[in-house]
Short mmCIF file of C-alpha atoms and ligand atoms in Angstrom, two decimals:
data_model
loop_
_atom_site.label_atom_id
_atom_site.label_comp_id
_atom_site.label_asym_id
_atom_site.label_seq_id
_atom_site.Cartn_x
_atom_site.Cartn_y
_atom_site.Cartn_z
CA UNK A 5 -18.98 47.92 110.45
CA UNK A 6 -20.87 50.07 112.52
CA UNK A 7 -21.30 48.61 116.04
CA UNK A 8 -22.94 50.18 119.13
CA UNK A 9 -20.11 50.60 121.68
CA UNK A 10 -22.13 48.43 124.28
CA UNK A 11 -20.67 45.28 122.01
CA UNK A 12 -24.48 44.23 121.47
CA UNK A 13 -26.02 43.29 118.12
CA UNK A 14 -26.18 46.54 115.62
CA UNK A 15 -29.56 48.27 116.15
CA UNK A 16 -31.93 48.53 113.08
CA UNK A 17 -30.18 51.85 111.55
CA UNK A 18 -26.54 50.34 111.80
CA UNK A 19 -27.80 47.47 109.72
CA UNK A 20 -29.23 49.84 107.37
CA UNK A 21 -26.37 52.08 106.87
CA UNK A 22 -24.30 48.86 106.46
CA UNK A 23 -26.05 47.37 103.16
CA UNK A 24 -26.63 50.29 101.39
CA UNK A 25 -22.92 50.83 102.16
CA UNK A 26 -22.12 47.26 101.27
CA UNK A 27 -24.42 48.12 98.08
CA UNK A 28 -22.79 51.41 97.18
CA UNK A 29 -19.68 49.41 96.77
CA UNK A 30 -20.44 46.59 95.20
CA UNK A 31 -21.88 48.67 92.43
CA UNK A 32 -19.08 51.23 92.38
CA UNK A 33 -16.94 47.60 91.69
CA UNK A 34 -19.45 47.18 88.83
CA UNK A 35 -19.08 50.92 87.34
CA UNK A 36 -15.37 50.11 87.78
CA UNK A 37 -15.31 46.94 86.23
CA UNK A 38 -17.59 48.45 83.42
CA UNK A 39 -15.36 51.21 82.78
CA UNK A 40 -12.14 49.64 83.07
CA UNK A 41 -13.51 47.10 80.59
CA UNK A 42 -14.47 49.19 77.86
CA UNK A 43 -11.62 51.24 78.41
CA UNK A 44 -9.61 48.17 77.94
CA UNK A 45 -11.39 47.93 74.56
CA UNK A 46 -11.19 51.29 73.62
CA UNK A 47 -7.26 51.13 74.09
CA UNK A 48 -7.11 48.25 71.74
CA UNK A 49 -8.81 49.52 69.07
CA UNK A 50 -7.29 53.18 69.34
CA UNK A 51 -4.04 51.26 68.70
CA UNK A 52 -5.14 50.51 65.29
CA UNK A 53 -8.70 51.74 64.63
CA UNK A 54 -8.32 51.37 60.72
CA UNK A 55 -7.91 47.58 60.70
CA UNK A 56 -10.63 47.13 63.84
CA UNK A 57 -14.24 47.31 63.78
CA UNK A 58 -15.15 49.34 66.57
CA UNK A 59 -16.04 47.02 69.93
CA UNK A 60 -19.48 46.69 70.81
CA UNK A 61 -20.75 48.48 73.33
CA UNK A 62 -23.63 49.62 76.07
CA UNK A 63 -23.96 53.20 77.35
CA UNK A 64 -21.79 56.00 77.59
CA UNK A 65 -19.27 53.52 75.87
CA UNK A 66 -21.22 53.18 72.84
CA UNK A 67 -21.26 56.47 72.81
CA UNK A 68 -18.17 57.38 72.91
CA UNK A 69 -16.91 54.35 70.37
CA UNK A 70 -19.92 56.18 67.80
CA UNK A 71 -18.35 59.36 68.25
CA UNK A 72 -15.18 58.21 67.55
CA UNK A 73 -15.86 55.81 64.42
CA UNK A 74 -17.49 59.07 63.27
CA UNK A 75 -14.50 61.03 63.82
CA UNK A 76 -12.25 59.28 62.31
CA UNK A 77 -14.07 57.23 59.58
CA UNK A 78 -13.47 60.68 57.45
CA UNK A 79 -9.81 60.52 57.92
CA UNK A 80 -10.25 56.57 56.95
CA UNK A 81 -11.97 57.41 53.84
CA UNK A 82 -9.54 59.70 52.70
CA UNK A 83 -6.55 57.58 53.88
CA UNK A 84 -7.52 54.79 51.93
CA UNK A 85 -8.69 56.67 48.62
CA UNK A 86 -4.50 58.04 48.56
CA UNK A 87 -3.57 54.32 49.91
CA UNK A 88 -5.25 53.47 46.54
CA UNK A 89 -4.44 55.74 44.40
CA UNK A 90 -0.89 55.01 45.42
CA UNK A 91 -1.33 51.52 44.80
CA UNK A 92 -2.97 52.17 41.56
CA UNK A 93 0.47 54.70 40.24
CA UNK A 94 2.91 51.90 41.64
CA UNK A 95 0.90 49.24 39.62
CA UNK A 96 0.49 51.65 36.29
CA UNK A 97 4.54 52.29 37.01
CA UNK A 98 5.11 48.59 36.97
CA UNK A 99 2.84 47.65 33.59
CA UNK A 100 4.50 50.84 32.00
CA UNK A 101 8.40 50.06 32.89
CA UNK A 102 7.66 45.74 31.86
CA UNK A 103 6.07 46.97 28.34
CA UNK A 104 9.50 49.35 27.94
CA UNK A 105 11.69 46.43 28.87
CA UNK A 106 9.15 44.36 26.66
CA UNK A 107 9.54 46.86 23.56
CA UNK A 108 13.33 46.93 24.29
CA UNK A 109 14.88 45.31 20.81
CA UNK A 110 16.65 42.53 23.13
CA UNK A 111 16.19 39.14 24.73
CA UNK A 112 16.08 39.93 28.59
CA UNK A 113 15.99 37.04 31.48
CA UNK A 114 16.87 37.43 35.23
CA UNK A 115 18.20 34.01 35.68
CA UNK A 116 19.12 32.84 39.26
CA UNK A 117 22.19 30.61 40.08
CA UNK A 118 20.13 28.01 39.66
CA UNK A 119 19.27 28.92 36.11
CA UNK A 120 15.41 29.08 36.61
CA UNK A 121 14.03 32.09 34.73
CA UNK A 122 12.56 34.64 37.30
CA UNK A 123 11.60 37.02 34.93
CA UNK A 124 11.74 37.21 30.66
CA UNK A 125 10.40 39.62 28.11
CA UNK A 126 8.81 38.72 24.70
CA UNK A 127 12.36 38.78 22.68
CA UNK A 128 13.69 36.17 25.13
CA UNK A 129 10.68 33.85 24.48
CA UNK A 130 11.00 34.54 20.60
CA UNK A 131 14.64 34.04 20.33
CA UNK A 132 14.75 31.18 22.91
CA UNK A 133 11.66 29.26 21.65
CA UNK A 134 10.68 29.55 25.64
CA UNK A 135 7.27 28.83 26.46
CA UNK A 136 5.01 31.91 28.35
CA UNK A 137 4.21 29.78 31.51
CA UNK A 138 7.03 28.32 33.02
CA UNK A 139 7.34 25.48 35.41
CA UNK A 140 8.50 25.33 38.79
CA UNK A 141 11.21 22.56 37.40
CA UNK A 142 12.27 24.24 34.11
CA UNK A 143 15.69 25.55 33.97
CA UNK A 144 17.70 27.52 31.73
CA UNK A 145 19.34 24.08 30.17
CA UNK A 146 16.61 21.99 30.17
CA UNK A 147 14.66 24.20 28.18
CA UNK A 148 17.41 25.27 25.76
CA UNK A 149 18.81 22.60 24.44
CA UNK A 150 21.94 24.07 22.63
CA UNK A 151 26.06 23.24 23.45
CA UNK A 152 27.38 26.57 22.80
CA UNK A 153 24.79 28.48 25.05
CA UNK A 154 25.50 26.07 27.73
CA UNK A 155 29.00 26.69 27.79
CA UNK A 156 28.10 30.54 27.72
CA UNK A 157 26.18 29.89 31.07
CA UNK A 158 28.83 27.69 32.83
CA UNK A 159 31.41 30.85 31.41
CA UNK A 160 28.59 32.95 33.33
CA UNK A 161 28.50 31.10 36.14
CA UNK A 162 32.23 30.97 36.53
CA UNK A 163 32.74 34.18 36.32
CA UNK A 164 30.20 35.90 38.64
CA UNK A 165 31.92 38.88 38.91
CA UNK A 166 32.28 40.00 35.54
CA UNK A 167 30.40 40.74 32.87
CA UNK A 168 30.34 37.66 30.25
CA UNK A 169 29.74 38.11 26.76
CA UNK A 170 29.73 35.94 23.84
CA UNK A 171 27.73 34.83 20.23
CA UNK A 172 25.64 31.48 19.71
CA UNK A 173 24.22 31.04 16.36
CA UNK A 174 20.80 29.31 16.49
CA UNK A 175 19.18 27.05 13.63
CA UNK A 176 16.18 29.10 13.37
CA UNK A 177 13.34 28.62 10.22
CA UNK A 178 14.06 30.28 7.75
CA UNK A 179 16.86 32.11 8.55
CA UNK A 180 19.28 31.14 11.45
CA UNK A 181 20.05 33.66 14.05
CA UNK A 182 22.81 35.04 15.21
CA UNK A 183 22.56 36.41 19.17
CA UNK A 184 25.01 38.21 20.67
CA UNK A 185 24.73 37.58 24.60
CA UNK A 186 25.72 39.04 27.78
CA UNK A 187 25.62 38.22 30.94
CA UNK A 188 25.54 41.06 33.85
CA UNK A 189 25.70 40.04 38.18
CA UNK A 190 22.49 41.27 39.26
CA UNK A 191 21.49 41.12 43.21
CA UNK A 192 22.27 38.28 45.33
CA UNK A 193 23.36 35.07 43.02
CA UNK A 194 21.09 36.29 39.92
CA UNK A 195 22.46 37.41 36.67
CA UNK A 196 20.63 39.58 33.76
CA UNK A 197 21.00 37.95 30.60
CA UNK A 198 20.21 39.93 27.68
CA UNK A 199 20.22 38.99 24.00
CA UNK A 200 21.01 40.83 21.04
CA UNK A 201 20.06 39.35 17.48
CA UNK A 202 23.04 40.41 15.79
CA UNK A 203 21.98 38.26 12.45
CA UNK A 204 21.74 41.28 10.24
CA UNK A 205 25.57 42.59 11.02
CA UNK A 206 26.40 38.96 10.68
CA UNK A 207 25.03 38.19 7.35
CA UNK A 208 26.77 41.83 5.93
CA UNK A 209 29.86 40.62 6.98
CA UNK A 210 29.36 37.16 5.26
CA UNK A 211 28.04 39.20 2.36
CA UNK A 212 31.13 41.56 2.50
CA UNK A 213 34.09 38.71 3.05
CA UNK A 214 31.81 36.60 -0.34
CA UNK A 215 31.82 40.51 -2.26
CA UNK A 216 35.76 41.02 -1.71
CA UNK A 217 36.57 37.21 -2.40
CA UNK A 218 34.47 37.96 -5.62
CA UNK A 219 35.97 41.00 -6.94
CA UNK A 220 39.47 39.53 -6.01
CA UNK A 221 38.95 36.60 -7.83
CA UNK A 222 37.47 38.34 -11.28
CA UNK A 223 39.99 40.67 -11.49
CA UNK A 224 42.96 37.77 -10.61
CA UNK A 225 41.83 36.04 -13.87
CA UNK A 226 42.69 39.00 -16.29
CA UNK A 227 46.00 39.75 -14.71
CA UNK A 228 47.02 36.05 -14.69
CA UNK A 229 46.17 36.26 -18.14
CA UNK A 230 48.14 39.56 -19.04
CA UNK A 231 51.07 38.41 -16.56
CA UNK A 232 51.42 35.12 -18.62
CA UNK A 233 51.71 37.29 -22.48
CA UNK A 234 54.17 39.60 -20.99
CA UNK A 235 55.94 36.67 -19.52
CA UNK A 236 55.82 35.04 -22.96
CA UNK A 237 56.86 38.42 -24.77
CA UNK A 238 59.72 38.98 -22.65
CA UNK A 239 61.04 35.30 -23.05
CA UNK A 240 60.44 34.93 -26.92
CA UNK A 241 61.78 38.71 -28.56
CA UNK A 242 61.91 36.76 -31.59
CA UNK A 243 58.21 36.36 -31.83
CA UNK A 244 56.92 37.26 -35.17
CA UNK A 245 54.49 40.18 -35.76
CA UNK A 246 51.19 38.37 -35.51
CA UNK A 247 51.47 35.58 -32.69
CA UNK A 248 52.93 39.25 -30.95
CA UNK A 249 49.71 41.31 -32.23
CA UNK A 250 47.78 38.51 -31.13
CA UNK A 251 48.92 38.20 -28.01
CA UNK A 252 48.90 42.37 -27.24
CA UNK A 253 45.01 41.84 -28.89
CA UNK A 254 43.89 39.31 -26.10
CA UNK A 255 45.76 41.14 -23.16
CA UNK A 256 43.77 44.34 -24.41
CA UNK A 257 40.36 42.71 -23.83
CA UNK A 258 41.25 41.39 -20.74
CA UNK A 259 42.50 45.16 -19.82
CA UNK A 260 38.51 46.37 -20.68
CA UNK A 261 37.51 43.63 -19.45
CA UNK A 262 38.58 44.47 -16.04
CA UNK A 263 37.81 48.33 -17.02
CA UNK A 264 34.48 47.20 -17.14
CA UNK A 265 34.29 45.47 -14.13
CA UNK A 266 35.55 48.32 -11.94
CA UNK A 267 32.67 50.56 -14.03
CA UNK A 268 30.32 48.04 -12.89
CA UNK A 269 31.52 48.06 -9.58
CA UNK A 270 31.00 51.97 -9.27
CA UNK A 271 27.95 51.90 -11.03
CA UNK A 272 26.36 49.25 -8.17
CA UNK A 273 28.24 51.31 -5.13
CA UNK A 274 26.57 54.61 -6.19
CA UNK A 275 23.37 52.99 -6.83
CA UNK A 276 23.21 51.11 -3.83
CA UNK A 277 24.82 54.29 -1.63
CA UNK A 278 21.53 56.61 -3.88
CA UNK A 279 18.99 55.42 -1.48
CA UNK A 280 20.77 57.27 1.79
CA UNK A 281 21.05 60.26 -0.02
CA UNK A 282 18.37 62.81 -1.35
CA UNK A 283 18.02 62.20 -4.79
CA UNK A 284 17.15 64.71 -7.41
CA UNK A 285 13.96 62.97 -10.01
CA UNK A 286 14.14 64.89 -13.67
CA UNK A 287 11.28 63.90 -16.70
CA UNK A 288 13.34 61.51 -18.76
CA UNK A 289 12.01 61.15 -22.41
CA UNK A 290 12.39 56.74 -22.03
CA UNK A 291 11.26 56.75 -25.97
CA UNK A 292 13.97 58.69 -26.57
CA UNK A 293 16.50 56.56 -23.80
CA UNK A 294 15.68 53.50 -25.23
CA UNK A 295 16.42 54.55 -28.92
CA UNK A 296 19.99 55.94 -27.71
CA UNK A 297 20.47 52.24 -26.43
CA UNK A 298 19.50 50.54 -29.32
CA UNK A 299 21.94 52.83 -31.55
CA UNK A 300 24.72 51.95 -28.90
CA UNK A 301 24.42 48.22 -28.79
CA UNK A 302 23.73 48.06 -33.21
CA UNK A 303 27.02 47.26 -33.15
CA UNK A 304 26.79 43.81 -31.28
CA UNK A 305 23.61 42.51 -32.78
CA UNK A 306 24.60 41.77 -36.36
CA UNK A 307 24.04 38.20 -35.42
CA UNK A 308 20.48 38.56 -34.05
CA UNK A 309 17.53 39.62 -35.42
CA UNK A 310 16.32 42.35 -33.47
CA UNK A 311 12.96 44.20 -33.90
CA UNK A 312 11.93 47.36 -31.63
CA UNK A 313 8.72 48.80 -30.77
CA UNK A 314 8.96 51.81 -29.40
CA UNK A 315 5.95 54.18 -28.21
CA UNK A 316 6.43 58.21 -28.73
CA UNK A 317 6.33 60.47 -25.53
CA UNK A 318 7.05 58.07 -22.76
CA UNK A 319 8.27 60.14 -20.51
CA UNK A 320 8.89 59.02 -16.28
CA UNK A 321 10.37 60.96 -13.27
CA UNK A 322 13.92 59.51 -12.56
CA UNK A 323 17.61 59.62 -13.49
CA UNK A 324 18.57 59.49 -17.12
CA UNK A 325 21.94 57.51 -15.77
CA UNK A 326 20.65 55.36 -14.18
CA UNK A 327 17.37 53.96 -16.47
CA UNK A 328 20.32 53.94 -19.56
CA UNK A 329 22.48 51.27 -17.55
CA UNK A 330 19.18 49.61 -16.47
CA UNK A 331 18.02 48.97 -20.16
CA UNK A 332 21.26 48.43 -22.01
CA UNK A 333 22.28 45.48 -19.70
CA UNK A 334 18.82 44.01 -20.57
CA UNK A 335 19.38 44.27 -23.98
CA UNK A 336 23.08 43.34 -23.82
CA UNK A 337 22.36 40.77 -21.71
CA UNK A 338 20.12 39.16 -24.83
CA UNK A 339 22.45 40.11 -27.15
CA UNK A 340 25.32 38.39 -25.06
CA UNK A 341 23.67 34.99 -23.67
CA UNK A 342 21.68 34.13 -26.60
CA UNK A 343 23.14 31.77 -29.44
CA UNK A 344 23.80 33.62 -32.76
CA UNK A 345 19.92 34.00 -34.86
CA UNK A 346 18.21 34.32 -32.23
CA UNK A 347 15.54 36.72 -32.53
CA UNK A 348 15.03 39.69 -29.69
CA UNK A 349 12.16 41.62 -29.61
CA UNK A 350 12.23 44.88 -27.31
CA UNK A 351 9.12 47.05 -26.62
CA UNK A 352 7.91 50.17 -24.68
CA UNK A 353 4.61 50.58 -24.19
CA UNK A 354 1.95 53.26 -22.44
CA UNK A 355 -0.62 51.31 -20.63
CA UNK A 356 -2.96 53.56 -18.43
CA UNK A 357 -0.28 55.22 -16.18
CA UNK A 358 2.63 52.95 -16.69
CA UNK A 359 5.51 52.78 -19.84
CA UNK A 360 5.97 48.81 -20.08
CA UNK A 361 9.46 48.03 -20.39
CA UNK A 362 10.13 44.71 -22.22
CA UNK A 363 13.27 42.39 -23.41
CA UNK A 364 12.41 39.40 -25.22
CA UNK A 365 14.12 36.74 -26.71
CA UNK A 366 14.24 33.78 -28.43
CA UNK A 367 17.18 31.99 -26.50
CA UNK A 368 18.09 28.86 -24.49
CA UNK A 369 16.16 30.00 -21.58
CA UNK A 370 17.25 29.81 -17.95
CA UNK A 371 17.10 26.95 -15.93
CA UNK A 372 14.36 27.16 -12.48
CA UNK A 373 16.95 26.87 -10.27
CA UNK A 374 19.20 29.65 -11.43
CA UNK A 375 16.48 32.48 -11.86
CA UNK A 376 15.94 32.99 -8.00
CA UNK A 377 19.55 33.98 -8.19
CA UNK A 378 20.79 35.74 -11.31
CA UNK A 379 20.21 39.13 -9.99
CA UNK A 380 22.52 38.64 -7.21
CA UNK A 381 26.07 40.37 -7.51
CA UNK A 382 28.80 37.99 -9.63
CA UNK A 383 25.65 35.25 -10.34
CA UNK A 384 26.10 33.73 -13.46
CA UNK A 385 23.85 30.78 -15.32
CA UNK A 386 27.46 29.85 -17.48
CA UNK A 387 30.41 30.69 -15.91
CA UNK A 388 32.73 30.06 -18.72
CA UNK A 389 30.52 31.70 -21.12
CA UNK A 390 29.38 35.00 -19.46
CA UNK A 391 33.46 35.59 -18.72
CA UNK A 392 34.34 35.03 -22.79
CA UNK A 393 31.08 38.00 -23.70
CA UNK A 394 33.26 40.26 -21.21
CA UNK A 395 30.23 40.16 -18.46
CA UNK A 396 31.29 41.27 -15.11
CA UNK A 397 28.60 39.17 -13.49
CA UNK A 398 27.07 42.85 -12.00
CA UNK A 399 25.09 43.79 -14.93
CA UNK A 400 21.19 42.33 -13.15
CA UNK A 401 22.28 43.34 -9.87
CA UNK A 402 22.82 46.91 -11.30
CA UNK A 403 19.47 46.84 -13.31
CA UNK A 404 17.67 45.83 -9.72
CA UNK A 405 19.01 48.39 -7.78
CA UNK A 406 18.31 51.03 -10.97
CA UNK A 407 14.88 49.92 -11.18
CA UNK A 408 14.08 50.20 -7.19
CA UNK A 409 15.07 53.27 -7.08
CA UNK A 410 12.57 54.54 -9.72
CA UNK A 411 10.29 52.46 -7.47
CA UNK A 412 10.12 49.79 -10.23
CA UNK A 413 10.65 45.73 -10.04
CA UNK A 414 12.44 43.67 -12.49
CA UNK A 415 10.01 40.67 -13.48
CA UNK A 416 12.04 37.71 -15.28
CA UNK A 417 10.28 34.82 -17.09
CA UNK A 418 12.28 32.26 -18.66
CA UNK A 419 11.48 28.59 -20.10
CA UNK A 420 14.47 26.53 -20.98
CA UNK A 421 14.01 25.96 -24.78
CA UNK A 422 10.99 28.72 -25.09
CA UNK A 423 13.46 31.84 -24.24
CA UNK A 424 13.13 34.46 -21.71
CA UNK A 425 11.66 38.05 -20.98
CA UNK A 426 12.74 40.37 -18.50
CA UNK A 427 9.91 43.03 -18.18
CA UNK A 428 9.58 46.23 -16.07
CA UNK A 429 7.07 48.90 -15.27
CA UNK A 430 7.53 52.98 -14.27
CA UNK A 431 4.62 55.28 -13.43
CA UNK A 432 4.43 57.53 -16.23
CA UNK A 433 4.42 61.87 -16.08
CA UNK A 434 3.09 64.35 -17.88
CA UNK A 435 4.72 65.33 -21.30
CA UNK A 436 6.77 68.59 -20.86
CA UNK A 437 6.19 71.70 -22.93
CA UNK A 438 9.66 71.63 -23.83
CA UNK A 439 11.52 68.71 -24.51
CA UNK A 440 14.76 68.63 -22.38
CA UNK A 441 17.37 66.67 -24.54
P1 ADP B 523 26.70 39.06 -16.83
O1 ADP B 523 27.73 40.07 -16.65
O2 ADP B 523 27.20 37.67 -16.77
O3 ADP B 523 25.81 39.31 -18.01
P2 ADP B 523 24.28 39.56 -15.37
O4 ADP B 523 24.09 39.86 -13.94
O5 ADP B 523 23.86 40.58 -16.34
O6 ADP B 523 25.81 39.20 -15.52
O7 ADP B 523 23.52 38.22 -15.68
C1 ADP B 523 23.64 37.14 -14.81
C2 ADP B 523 23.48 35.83 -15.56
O8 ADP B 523 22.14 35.68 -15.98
C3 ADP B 523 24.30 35.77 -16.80
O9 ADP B 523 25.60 35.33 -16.54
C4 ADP B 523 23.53 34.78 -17.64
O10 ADP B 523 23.95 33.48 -17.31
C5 ADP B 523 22.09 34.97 -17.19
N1 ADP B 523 21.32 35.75 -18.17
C6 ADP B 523 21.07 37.07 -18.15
N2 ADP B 523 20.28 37.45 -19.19
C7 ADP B 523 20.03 36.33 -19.91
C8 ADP B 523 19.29 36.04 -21.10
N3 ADP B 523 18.63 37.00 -21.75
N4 ADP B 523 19.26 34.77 -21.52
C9 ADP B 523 19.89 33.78 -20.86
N5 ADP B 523 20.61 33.99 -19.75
C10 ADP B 523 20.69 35.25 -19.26
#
């Protein structure tokens, strides 16, 4: 430092000037070290001030990190309202797309190659009996225990690259179910399997194959029948007059006989075709309807005793057509499937709002088991009989459909021994000022 040039000791002012010098620096070092530190700090934190509490600090520093945290906790504010808000719209996005793919009217898993369920909607769990929580361990087999679907996954699997479809039928209380399924390669070694309960289509076609094996089978009776006469007729010209009228008599009824089934057959397609289409309602006198019946069936009830009771000025909304067929089947249908004597007692009624339709007879009855069934198409109690009274096995199915589409219900009691009563009931109308005819 600062030395006299005679090489002695520094005088008293050299010393001096040498510590404060010696001071000066060391506390420069300090303001250095001070500054560089906080700086250090305030580096850090500028890098990502959102995450970071602001440093602590002394002085100008704590300055400087207040006036920043000021600055900038504005910004922060608003950043992470939108942050949220964003947040919040992707969440609302996801809960709004799951309850679409949950309302979606099919069973849909993301399955991985594994077969453990990464994702299912409500359908899958309903058709699949698949609990809600899953465990880690549960796989596509071991929770659904069925052969066919099995072989639809290992068909899947196999196949990766394709789309795999096929139908499993599944023993389901209390009706099975049909599901048509489909397997789609989704991302990396995950497929989308979606279900479709095709039970409904099924059960028509069952119902249509049963129908046309039905209607093949009554009308192959009559023409077996007819084929056999002719047969006979053209083998034996020598036949007298009235084995040959005989013959012609019984080929005849068997001709109506499948006259009347084809009738019956476009009777139940219109009816059952009415409910698609707009139908026109007109005020149908039923007192009058129900009279015209009686008249038309006198014929066929010389071996019954049959009483009437029949209210004035019933009149209903509907279609004349339609109500006619409806009550002349019941009242054939007594007439027909009721042992000679038996008595038959048929009534309308007005009670409050509603003309009471009833049949009632005196017969055999029907048996428990059979009345769950008679109004379905070609049902009958007595095969053999119902085919010799000419009955196409339609006429109840035709009354049901009538009835529903006035709105109405056909109620059947029956008691083997007691007899039975087939009753319905249509909301009445106002008499018209004129009578239509
Ligand atoms: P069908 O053409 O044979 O009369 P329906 O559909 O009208 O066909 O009736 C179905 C079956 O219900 C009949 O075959 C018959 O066995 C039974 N049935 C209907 N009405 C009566 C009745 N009043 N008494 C006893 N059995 C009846």
């Amino acid at each position: 430092m600062y030395r006299n040039c005679t090489g002695r000791g520094l005088s008293f002012w050299g010393q001096f000037v040498n510590a404060v010098l010696i001071v000066a620096l060391l506390f420069m070092m300090m303001v250095f070290c001070y500054h560089g530190f906080y700086f250090y700090r305030f580096m850090i934190w500028l890098k990502d001030p959102k995450a970071n509490i602001p440093p602590k600090a002394q002085g100008i520093w704590k300055h400087v990190f207040d006036m920043f945290q000021q600055q900038f906790s504005h910004q922060f504010t608003h950043q992470a309202k939108t942050h949220k808000k964003d947040e919040d719209k992707q969440q609302r996005t996801i809960e709004y797309l799951n309850h679409i793919i949950s309302a979606l009217p099919s069973g849909a898993m993301i399955v991985d190659s594994q077969g453990r369920i990464k994702w299912k909607n409500r359908l899958a769990n309903e058709y699949f009996g698949l609990p809600v929580e899953l465990g880690k361990k549960d796989t596509l087999k071991t929770l659904i225990n069925h052969l066919e679907f099995h072989q639809f996954l290992d068909t899947a699997h196999g196949e990766r690259k394709d789309t795999t479809q096929g139908k499993i039928s599944i023993d389901k209380k209390p009706t099975p179910l049909t599901l048509w399924l489909t397997a789609v390669p989704f991302e990396a070694q995950t497929s989308l399997l979606i279900a479709h309960d095709i039970s409904a289509a099924e059960q028509l076609n069952i119902t249509r194959s049963a129908f046309v094996a039905n209607v093949s089978h009554e009308l192959k009776t009559p023409l077996t029948t007819i084929n056999g006469f002719l047969e006979t007729l053209q083998d034996t010209p020598d036949l007298d007059a009235d084995t040959r009228n005989y013959f012609i008599g019984l080929m005849q009824k068997e001709g109506e006989r499948m006259l009347n089934l084809i009738a019956d057959l476009l009777t139940l397609s219109r009816l059952e075709n009415q409910s698609y289409q707009r139908i026109t309602f007109e005020a149908i006198d039923l007192s009058h309807l129900v009279i015209s019946v009686l008249q038309d069936s006198k014929h066929l009830a010389q071996h019954h005793q049959l009483t009437a009771q029949i209210a004035d000025d019933v009149w209903v909304m509907g279609i004349y057509q339609d109500l006619y067929s409806a009550f002349s089947n019941l009242i054939l249908n007594a007439l027909n499937h009721t042992p000679k004597g038996t008595h038959i007692d048929v009534s309308l009624q007005k009670k409050e709002h509603t003309a009471h339709f009833m049949v009632k007879d005196t017969g055999d009855g029907i048996c428990p088991e059979h009345l769950g069934h008679i109004t379905e198409r070609f049902y009958r109690v007595d095969k053999g009989r119902s085919r010799k009274t000419g009955g196409s096995g339609l006429g109840l199915a035709i009354v049901k459909h009538a009835l529903a589409t006035h709105g109405a219900t056909l109620d059947i009691d029956s008691t083997v021994g007691v007899g039975s009563c087939f009753a319905t009931q249509l909301t009445l109308t106002d008499t018209p000022n004129c009578h239509l005819p």
